[in-house]
C-alpha positions as a Python dict, from the first residue, in 0.01 Angstrom:
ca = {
    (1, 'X'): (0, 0, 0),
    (2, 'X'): (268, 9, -256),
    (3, 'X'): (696, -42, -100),
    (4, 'X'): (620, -356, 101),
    (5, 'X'): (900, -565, -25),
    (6, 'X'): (1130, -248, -101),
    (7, 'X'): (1201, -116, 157),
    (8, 'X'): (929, -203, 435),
    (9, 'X'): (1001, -560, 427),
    (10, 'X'): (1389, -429, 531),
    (11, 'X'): (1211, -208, 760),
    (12, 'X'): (1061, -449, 953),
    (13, 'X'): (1376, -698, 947),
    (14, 'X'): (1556, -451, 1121),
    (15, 'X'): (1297, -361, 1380),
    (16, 'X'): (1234, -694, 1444),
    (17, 'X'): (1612, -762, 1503),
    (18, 'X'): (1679, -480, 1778),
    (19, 'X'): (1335, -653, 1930),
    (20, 'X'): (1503, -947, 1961),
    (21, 'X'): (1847, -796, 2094),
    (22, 'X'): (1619, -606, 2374),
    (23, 'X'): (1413, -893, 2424),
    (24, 'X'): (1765, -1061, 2492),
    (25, 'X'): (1878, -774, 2709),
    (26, 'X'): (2184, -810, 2505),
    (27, 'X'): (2464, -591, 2589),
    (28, 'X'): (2687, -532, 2314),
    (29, 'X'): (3049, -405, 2373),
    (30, 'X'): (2949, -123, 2079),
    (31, 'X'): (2668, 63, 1972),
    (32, 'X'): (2394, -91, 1738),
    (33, 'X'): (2206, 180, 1507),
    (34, 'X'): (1980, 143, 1259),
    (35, 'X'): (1880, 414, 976),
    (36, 'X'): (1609, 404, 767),
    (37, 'X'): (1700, 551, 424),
    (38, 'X'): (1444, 785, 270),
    (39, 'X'): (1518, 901, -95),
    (40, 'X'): (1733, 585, -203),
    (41, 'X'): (1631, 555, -580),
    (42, 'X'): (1649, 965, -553),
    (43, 'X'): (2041, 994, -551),
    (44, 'X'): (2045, 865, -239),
    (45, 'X'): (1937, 1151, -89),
    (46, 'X'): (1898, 998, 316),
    (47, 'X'): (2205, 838, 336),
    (48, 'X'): (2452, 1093, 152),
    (49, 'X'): (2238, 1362, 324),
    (50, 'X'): (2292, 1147, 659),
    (51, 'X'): (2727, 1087, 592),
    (52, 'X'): (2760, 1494, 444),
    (53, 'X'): (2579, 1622, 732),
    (54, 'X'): (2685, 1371, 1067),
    (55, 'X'): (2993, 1148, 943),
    (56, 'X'): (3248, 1285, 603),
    (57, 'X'): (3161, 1425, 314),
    (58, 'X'): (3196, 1274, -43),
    (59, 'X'): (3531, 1498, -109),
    (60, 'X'): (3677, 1343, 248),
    (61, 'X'): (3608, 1642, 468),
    (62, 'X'): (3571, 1482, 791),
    (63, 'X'): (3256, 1594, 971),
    (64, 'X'): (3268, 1498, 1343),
    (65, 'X'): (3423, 1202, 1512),
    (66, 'X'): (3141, 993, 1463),
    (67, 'X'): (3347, 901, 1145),
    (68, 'X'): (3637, 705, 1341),
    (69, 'X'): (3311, 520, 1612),
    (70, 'X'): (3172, 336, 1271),
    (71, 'X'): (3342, 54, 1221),
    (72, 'X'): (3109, -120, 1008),
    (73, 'X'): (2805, -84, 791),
    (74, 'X'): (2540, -344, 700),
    (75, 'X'): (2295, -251, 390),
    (76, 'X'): (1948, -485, 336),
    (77, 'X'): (1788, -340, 23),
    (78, 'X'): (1726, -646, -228),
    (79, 'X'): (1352, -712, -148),
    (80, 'X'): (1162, -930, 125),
    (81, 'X'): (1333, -1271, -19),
    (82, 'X'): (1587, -1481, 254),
    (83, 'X'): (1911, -1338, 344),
    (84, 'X'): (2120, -1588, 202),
    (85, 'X'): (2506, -1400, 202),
    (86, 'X'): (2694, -1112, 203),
    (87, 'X'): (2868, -901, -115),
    (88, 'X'): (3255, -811, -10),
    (89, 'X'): (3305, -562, -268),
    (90, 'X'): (3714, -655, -270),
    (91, 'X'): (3680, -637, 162),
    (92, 'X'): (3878, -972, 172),
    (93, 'X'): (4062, -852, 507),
    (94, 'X'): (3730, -884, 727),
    (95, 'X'): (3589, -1214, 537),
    (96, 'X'): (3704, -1442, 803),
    (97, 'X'): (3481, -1209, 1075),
    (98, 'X'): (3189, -1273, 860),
    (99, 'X'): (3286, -1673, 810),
    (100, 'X'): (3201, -1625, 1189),
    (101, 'X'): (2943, -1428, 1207),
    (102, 'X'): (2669, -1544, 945),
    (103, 'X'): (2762, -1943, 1056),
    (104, 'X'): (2360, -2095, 969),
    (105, 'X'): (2417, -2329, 623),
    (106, 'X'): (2120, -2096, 514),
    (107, 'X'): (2348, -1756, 523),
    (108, 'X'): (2708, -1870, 492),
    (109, 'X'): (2777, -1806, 135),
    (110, 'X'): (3038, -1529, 63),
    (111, 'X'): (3099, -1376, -221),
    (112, 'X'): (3377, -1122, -300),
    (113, 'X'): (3162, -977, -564),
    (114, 'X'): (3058, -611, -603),
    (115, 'X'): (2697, -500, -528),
    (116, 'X'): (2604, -143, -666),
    (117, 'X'): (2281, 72, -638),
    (118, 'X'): (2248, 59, -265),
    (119, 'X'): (2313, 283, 15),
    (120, 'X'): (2610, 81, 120),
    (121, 'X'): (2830, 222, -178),
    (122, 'X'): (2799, 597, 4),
    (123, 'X'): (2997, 425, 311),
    (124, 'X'): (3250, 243, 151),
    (125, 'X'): (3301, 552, -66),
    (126, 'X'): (3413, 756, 268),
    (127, 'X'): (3600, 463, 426),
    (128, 'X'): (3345, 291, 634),
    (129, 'X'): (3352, -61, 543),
    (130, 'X'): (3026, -160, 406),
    (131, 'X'): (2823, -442, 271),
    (132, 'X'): (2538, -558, 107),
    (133, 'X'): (2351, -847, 194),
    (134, 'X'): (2217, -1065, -33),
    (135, 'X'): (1889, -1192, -27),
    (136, 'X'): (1689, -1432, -270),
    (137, 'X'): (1517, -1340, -573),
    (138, 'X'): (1152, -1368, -553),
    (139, 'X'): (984, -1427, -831),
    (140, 'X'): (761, -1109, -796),
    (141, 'X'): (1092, -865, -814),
    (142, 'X'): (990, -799, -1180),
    (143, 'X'): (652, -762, -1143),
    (144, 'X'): (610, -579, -874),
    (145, 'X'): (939, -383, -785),
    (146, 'X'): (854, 48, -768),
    (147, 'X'): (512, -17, -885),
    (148, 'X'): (240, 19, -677),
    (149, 'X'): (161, -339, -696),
    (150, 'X'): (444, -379, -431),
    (151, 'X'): (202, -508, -138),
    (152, 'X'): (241, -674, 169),
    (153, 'X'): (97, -991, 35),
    (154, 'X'): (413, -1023, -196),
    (155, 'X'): (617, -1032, 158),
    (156, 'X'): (676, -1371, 267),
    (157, 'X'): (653, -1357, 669),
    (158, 'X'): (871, -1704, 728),
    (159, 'X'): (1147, -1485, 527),
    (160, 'X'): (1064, -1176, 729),
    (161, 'X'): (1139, -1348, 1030),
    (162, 'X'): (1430, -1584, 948),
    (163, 'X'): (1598, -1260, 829),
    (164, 'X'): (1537, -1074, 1151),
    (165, 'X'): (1736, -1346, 1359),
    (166, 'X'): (1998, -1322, 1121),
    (167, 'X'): (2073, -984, 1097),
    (168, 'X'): (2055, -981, 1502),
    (169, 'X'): (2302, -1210, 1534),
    (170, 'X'): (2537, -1079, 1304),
    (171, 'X'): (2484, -709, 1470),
    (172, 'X'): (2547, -915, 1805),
    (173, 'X'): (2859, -1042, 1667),
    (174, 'X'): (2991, -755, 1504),
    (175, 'X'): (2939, -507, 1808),
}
């Protein structure tokens, strides 16, 4: 039904890419998780819920020492188009480890630009650095987006796919 492009088609880029890092039998140096935000247009409510309860509040109250084992944060919440950068939100000090890391012409684009109205804000608001990915526009976005006309025919599988190589290789590379 309705949320295939936001946030299923995220959903399944993500499950796809730990696929392909088991299939792989990669072995990162750090751990790779990946949370699946519930409640995003409400407030936030997963991931603030998620940092208050496991990681530092919002006031800086350190909850556990999970808070000093996240070193980064990687947010896909701009549809089911291709990933094609990265928002630094003022992060310059870690743009040459991305220059690295997202190295395909097709995702190499940096911008030091601010994205708001995604999870990723919660993060950098504690201290975790955090970033957005960018992904193309589709042409459906204004159509479609929170209606329930948001279906999985609107989801372009090539895109799907292409994204879920991406964002294993940059988990690869960052961990």
């Amino acid at each position: 039904g309705s949320s295939a492009s936001d946030n299923a088609a995220g959903v399944a880029t993500l499950l796809a890419a730990m696929a392909l890092l088991k299939e792989a039998e990669a072995k990162p140096r750090r751990t790779i998780k990946i949370a699946l935000w519930g409640g995003h247009e409400g407030a936030f409510a997963g991931s603030l819920g998620y940092l208050e309860r496991e990681v530092r509040t919002i006031a800086g109250e350190i909850r556990s020492p999970l808070f000093h084992d996240i070193s980064v944060y990687l947010n896909i919440d701009n549809g089911a188009g291709r990933i094609r950068c990265v928002y630094f939100s003022g992060l310059n000090d870690l743009r040459t480890t991305f220059e690295q890391i997202l190295v395909e012409p097709e995702t190499s684009t940096i911008t030091i630009q601010a994205a708001n109205q995604t999870d990723h804000e919660l993060f950098d608001h504690v201290g975790i650095p955090a970033f957005q990915l960018i992904q193309d526009p589709l042409d459906t976005m204004a159509r479609t987006h929170h209606t329930t006309l948001d279906r999985p025919e609107f989801v372009p599988a090539d895109a799907t796919r292409a994204n879920a190589v991406t964002v294993a290789s940059a988990l690869w590379r960052l961990a």
